[in-house]
Amino acid sequence: MKETEKLDKIYRISELLTKRFGESTSFMIMTRLAEEVGELAKEVNNFESVGVKNKKMGIPNRVNLAKEAQDVIRVVLQLVEKYGVREEFENSIEESFKKLGEKYKSL
């Protein structure tokens, strides 16, 4: 599957969740983002075997880590959609990719 198809699927998931739960304010989205980043940090801590919750969480779970990372990306895309900057966001990705590709051609 191409990267653009994956990004489109995440946009679609975001759209469906907005339809299900209703339109969110910017503050609500930012609060959700903070929550999701915290959940991702918890999974990262588990992988790094740090923090007091390591014993409670058990063996690091790759699926949980991937899910939390996807949740963070999904919430960021909700902000992109809320402010109508999808085209600018995607252009920014392309521009960064192009600059890095030119800078690191030999790698």
GROMACS .gro file of C-alpha atoms in nm:
model
  107
    1MET     CA    1   0.000   0.000   0.000
    2LYS     CA    2   0.130   0.344  -0.094
    3GLU     CA    3   0.200   0.604   0.176
    4THR     CA    4  -0.067   0.835   0.032
    5GLU     CA    5  -0.326   0.559   0.065
    6LYS     CA    6  -0.231   0.511   0.431
    7LEU     CA    7  -0.259   0.882   0.498
    8ASP     CA    8  -0.596   0.890   0.322
    9LYS     CA    9  -0.717   0.605   0.544
   10ILE     CA   10  -0.612   0.792   0.857
   11TYR     CA   11  -0.794   1.103   0.729
   12ARG     CA   12  -1.101   0.887   0.669
   13ILE     CA   13  -1.084   0.737   1.020
   14SER     CA   14  -1.066   1.091   1.157
   15GLU     CA   15  -1.367   1.196   0.948
   16LEU     CA   16  -1.573   0.896   1.061
   17LEU     CA   17  -1.493   0.961   1.427
   18THR     CA   18  -1.594   1.326   1.383
   19LYS     CA   19  -1.925   1.210   1.236
   20ARG     CA   20  -1.975   0.967   1.522
   21PHE     CA   21  -1.887   1.203   1.808
   22GLY     CA   22  -1.963   1.541   1.651
   23GLU     CA   23  -1.749   1.841   1.573
   24SER     CA   24  -1.492   1.925   1.840
   25THR     CA   25  -1.362   2.263   1.946
   26SER     CA   26  -0.993   2.336   1.904
   27PHE     CA   27  -0.950   2.310   2.280
   28MET     CA   28  -1.113   1.965   2.284
   29ILE     CA   29  -0.886   1.844   2.005
   30MET     CA   30  -0.574   1.978   2.178
   31THR     CA   31  -0.682   1.815   2.504
   32ARG     CA   32  -0.732   1.485   2.321
   33LEU     CA   33  -0.388   1.526   2.161
   34ALA     CA   34  -0.227   1.577   2.501
   35GLU     CA   35  -0.404   1.265   2.629
   36GLU     CA   36  -0.297   1.056   2.330
   37VAL     CA   37   0.065   1.175   2.355
   38GLY     CA   38   0.059   1.073   2.721
   39GLU     CA   39  -0.067   0.726   2.628
   40LEU     CA   40   0.206   0.697   2.364
   41ALA     CA   41   0.466   0.805   2.621
   42LYS     CA   42   0.341   0.533   2.855
   43GLU     CA   43   0.396   0.271   2.585
   44VAL     CA   44   0.742   0.411   2.502
   45ASN     CA   45   0.833   0.400   2.872
   46ASN     CA   46   0.728   0.037   2.879
   47PHE     CA   47   0.955  -0.039   2.582
   48GLU     CA   48   1.241   0.144   2.752
   49SER     CA   49   1.178  -0.034   3.085
   50VAL     CA   50   1.154   0.291   3.278
   51GLY     CA   51   0.897   0.419   3.520
   52VAL     CA   52   0.719   0.251   3.807
   53LYS     CA   53   0.440   0.116   3.590
   54ASN     CA   54   0.671  -0.118   3.399
   55LYS     CA   55   0.592  -0.412   3.625
   56LYS     CA   56   0.219  -0.342   3.598
   57MET     CA   57   0.221  -0.315   3.217
   58GLY     CA   58   0.422  -0.630   3.161
   59ILE     CA   59   0.596  -0.719   2.836
   60PRO     CA   60   0.602  -0.432   2.584
   61ASN     CA   61   0.331  -0.472   2.323
   62ARG     CA   62   0.414  -0.363   1.967
   63VAL     CA   63   0.046  -0.350   1.869
   64ASN     CA   64  -0.033  -0.113   2.158
   65LEU     CA   65   0.259   0.113   2.067
   66ALA     CA   66   0.149   0.125   1.703
   67LYS     CA   67  -0.212   0.199   1.804
   68GLU     CA   68  -0.111   0.487   2.030
   69ALA     CA   69   0.114   0.632   1.758
   70GLN     CA   70  -0.177   0.612   1.513
   71ASP     CA   71  -0.406   0.784   1.764
   72VAL     CA   72  -0.162   1.078   1.791
   73ILE     CA   73  -0.142   1.111   1.412
   74ARG     CA   74  -0.520   1.088   1.382
   75VAL     CA   75  -0.577   1.371   1.631
   76VAL     CA   76  -0.318   1.590   1.456
   77LEU     CA   77  -0.505   1.530   1.131
   78GLN     CA   78  -0.828   1.639   1.302
   79LEU     CA   79  -0.661   1.976   1.362
   80VAL     CA   80  -0.546   1.989   1.001
   81GLU     CA   81  -0.903   1.926   0.887
   82LYS     CA   82  -1.059   2.165   1.139
   83TYR     CA   83  -0.853   2.455   1.007
   84GLY     CA   84  -0.880   2.348   0.642
   85VAL     CA   85  -0.506   2.323   0.585
   86ARG     CA   86  -0.492   1.972   0.439
   87GLU     CA   87  -0.337   2.086   0.111
   88GLU     CA   88  -0.076   2.296   0.293
   89PHE     CA   89  -0.004   2.006   0.530
   90GLU     CA   90   0.048   1.761   0.246
   91ASN     CA   91   0.258   2.014   0.053
   92SER     CA   92   0.471   2.061   0.364
   93ILE     CA   93   0.528   1.685   0.380
   94GLU     CA   94   0.631   1.676   0.015
   95GLU     CA   95   0.862   1.975   0.057
   96SER     CA   96   1.033   1.818   0.359
   97PHE     CA   97   1.069   1.486   0.179
   98LYS     CA   98   1.217   1.657  -0.126
   99LYS     CA   99   1.466   1.862   0.080
  100LEU     CA  100   1.580   1.561   0.281
  101GLY     CA  101   1.600   1.347  -0.033
  102GLU     CA  102   1.829   1.601  -0.198
  103LYS     CA  103   2.040   1.645   0.115
  104TYR     CA  104   2.087   1.274   0.178
  105LYS     CA  105   2.101   1.133  -0.178
  106SER     CA  106   2.410   0.930  -0.097
  107LEU     CA  107   2.247   0.740   0.190
   0.00000   0.00000   0.00000
